[in-house]
XYZ file of C-alpha atoms in Angstrom:
276
model
C 121.719 193.047 -70.578
C 118.473 194.894 -70.897
C 115.476 193.911 -69.549
C 111.726 194.978 -70.922
C 108.365 194.466 -69.068
C 106.050 192.167 -70.962
C 102.109 192.768 -70.425
C 100.545 189.450 -69.159
C 97.174 188.356 -69.583
C 95.206 185.361 -67.877
C 92.344 183.374 -68.592
C 90.465 181.021 -66.323
C 87.685 178.432 -66.605
C 85.114 178.827 -63.701
C 83.663 175.674 -64.503
C 86.330 173.735 -64.093
C 87.305 174.694 -60.345
C 88.407 178.267 -61.237
C 91.655 176.728 -63.247
C 93.729 179.229 -65.158
C 94.091 178.061 -68.532
C 96.293 180.600 -69.762
C 99.042 183.336 -68.836
C 100.501 184.783 -71.892
C 102.279 187.806 -72.928
C 105.067 188.792 -75.477
C 104.163 185.909 -78.106
C 104.648 183.450 -75.153
C 102.231 181.010 -73.225
C 103.868 180.135 -69.804
C 101.277 177.565 -68.566
C 101.925 173.892 -69.582
C 98.497 171.839 -70.456
C 97.934 168.127 -70.571
C 94.345 167.396 -71.984
C 92.839 164.888 -70.238
C 89.000 163.970 -70.671
C 88.539 163.231 -67.271
C 89.025 166.503 -65.876
C 85.485 167.751 -66.937
C 83.832 164.866 -65.232
C 85.309 165.496 -61.420
C 83.430 166.237 -58.420
C 84.135 167.288 -54.921
C 86.529 164.289 -53.404
C 87.774 163.204 -56.444
C 91.544 162.082 -56.979
C 93.286 164.967 -58.879
C 93.214 165.028 -62.642
C 96.699 166.770 -63.691
C 95.330 168.991 -66.621
C 98.118 171.638 -66.316
C 97.578 175.483 -65.942
C 97.052 176.743 -62.635
C 94.919 174.832 -60.217
C 93.794 176.485 -56.771
C 94.689 174.045 -54.248
C 93.202 174.794 -50.641
C 92.900 173.581 -47.727
C 95.707 171.247 -48.576
C 97.711 170.301 -51.690
C 98.740 166.384 -50.917
C 96.712 164.557 -48.614
C 92.739 164.442 -48.422
C 90.999 165.979 -50.179
C 93.425 165.615 -53.075
C 95.022 168.792 -53.992
C 92.262 170.416 -51.880
C 88.602 171.072 -52.042
C 88.400 174.044 -54.521
C 89.858 172.621 -57.790
C 87.141 169.872 -58.413
C 84.141 172.505 -57.670
C 82.376 174.812 -60.375
C 82.927 178.550 -59.264
C 80.506 181.368 -59.867
C 80.964 184.829 -60.995
C 83.264 186.449 -63.685
C 86.965 185.980 -64.664
C 87.638 189.083 -62.739
C 85.778 188.379 -59.668
C 84.621 184.897 -58.776
C 83.902 182.685 -55.665
C 83.352 178.677 -54.421
C 81.757 177.541 -51.251
C 82.786 174.571 -49.520
C 81.613 172.993 -46.500
C 84.027 174.721 -43.926
C 85.057 178.125 -45.898
C 84.501 180.392 -48.820
C 86.980 181.570 -51.200
C 86.674 184.967 -53.340
C 89.121 185.620 -56.222
C 89.683 188.899 -57.970
C 92.184 188.973 -60.944
C 93.255 192.095 -62.676
C 96.170 193.997 -64.451
C 98.541 196.284 -62.829
C 101.384 197.871 -64.621
C 101.441 194.653 -66.993
C 101.406 191.984 -64.218
C 98.378 189.883 -63.400
C 97.404 190.578 -59.706
C 95.131 187.888 -57.884
C 93.639 188.927 -54.801
C 92.146 186.387 -52.378
C 89.801 186.459 -49.454
C 88.883 183.492 -47.360
C 85.891 183.418 -44.967
C 86.093 180.382 -42.220
C 85.556 180.208 -38.695
C 88.368 181.883 -36.631
C 91.172 179.792 -36.071
C 90.567 177.449 -39.310
C 93.894 176.071 -40.679
C 94.803 175.623 -44.024
C 97.518 175.634 -46.766
C 96.680 177.023 -50.109
C 98.849 176.867 -53.156
C 98.932 178.355 -56.940
C 99.495 175.288 -58.538
C 101.238 176.806 -61.432
C 102.612 174.067 -63.893
C 104.896 175.742 -66.444
C 105.852 175.445 -70.163
C 109.910 175.314 -69.844
C 112.654 174.427 -71.784
C 115.489 171.931 -70.596
C 117.664 175.014 -70.150
C 115.232 176.686 -67.745
C 116.105 177.547 -64.262
C 114.682 178.829 -61.076
C 116.227 181.988 -58.920
C 115.674 182.295 -55.347
C 117.751 183.691 -52.359
C 120.831 181.503 -51.851
C 120.329 179.530 -48.395
C 116.751 179.565 -48.484
C 115.508 177.052 -46.158
C 114.116 174.165 -48.492
C 111.874 171.221 -47.294
C 112.762 167.949 -49.375
C 110.275 165.314 -49.677
C 110.534 161.464 -49.437
C 110.474 160.708 -53.237
C 113.836 162.290 -53.405
C 115.289 159.883 -51.228
C 116.665 157.659 -54.224
C 118.866 160.781 -55.262
C 120.470 161.445 -51.972
C 123.000 158.444 -51.639
C 121.791 157.649 -48.084
C 118.639 156.406 -46.470
C 115.774 158.402 -45.641
C 115.218 159.146 -41.818
C 112.538 156.517 -40.583
C 109.062 158.326 -40.246
C 110.692 162.008 -41.370
C 107.876 163.465 -43.612
C 110.506 166.124 -44.940
C 114.329 167.043 -44.431
C 115.256 170.542 -44.284
C 118.215 171.870 -46.386
C 119.165 175.069 -48.001
C 118.641 176.410 -51.339
C 120.048 175.891 -54.224
C 121.325 172.076 -53.197
C 119.484 171.149 -50.489
C 121.120 167.831 -48.925
C 123.523 167.854 -51.910
C 120.824 167.814 -54.622
C 121.014 170.388 -57.173
C 117.178 171.873 -57.688
C 117.804 175.242 -59.489
C 118.073 173.771 -63.116
C 115.428 171.582 -64.868
C 117.321 169.964 -67.538
C 116.451 166.984 -69.520
C 114.128 164.339 -68.628
C 116.002 161.698 -66.348
C 113.013 159.556 -64.889
C 113.018 161.713 -61.541
C 110.226 163.337 -59.829
C 111.095 165.697 -56.666
C 108.701 168.174 -54.412
C 109.986 170.630 -52.145
C 109.075 173.797 -50.614
C 111.035 176.809 -50.246
C 110.584 179.006 -47.333
C 110.669 182.132 -49.432
C 107.811 184.182 -50.775
C 109.124 185.121 -54.258
C 110.929 183.485 -56.726
C 112.155 183.997 -60.717
C 111.943 181.473 -63.474
C 114.419 182.161 -66.350
C 113.992 180.345 -69.645
C 116.334 181.688 -72.269
C 115.596 185.428 -72.728
C 112.120 184.812 -71.002
C 111.487 185.921 -67.275
C 108.823 184.723 -65.096
C 108.320 186.372 -61.401
C 106.112 184.746 -58.827
C 105.294 186.360 -55.501
C 102.910 185.882 -52.770
C 101.758 188.633 -50.506
C 100.543 187.799 -46.915
C 99.766 189.667 -43.772
C 102.713 189.636 -41.153
C 102.789 186.120 -39.426
C 101.206 184.201 -42.351
C 103.639 181.584 -43.393
C 104.496 181.738 -47.074
C 106.530 179.631 -49.485
C 107.049 178.334 -52.994
C 106.133 174.825 -53.847
C 108.422 173.135 -56.476
C 107.686 170.041 -58.563
C 110.291 168.989 -60.630
C 109.303 165.972 -62.599
C 111.347 165.045 -65.208
C 109.602 161.882 -66.463
C 109.469 160.215 -63.177
C 106.006 160.429 -62.643
C 103.397 158.866 -62.579
C 104.390 155.210 -62.343
C 103.507 153.339 -65.783
C 103.038 156.382 -67.982
C 105.358 159.310 -66.942
C 105.314 162.847 -68.606
C 107.327 166.062 -67.831
C 105.676 168.753 -65.778
C 107.168 171.567 -63.696
C 105.547 173.255 -61.067
C 106.305 176.419 -59.515
C 103.711 177.129 -56.717
C 103.371 180.251 -54.536
C 101.978 179.168 -51.485
C 100.508 179.998 -47.525
C 102.151 177.447 -45.449
C 105.168 175.318 -45.351
C 104.190 171.905 -46.126
C 102.375 169.987 -48.858
C 100.370 168.081 -46.639
C 97.951 169.990 -43.895
C 97.981 166.873 -42.091
C 101.649 167.286 -41.646
C 101.733 170.878 -40.578
C 103.235 172.029 -37.433
C 102.041 175.192 -35.411
C 103.625 177.396 -37.434
C 103.414 175.789 -40.847
C 99.675 176.559 -41.734
C 97.848 179.914 -42.409
C 95.181 180.288 -39.662
C 91.862 182.483 -40.063
C 92.178 185.291 -37.709
C 89.259 186.397 -35.078
C 87.992 188.477 -37.798
C 86.905 185.314 -39.614
C 88.705 186.452 -42.658
C 92.059 186.179 -44.264
C 93.245 187.984 -47.537
C 96.122 187.702 -49.565
C 97.853 188.557 -53.236
C 99.538 186.559 -56.054
C 101.888 188.794 -58.117
C 103.045 187.334 -61.820
C 104.929 189.451 -63.987
C 107.093 188.982 -67.002
C 109.913 190.380 -68.364
C 112.200 189.697 -71.733
C 116.031 190.168 -71.512
C 117.949 191.617 -74.852
C 121.530 190.804 -75.355
């Protein structure tokens, strides 16, 4: 099977929280979108409005503030170099092309010891046959919304259960399939995954300094969320940290700003097309 690199380009909307509105190449748009008029009216601390694309979630994903404190604030600068200031930190982001890949470089400034979770909350436009490829045996944290699918009671007071990829606690997560009314969240303890949708491949990778916990969050919503008006959405989200909610993070589950007062990391997005 022959593969060829596809050059990717990105677009962002600084006025709407630095949100990525497009990740495209080879005639394909990778980002799913869901227009919602409420997205343009949010302010700091607002409940999350799921409009799709890639949202920057920091200092948490779940918990408070809902999906973090930067997605709801306007950013300043340009698409290539932008920043946002919050009460406890300032975040800079640069976006560039490197050998056909889109590379985002981040720098966070805060008091030494500041703990946070960051996720590139990427919602992807994927078909029913799409799958996610990660190293077999990767530790995978499964969250309580999966309880009805496990065939046994969820342990009392457990924020998550650790299992192994691709079927933590017997629940197969690597294929997306048709809508079945379920929604499952998980965190894979690996820095890179590959999404395969027919002939198209998207690689997502986070690069961080040694000792900084990294992972990939998975949101497999096959028409099971939200209650009352569910829709399909697939999130594959490179992250710093190992939990959705900073409030549930153990000593080694969150990124920590070092004594220098700054922490930097990179997000690398690359595409290929298979032939044959």
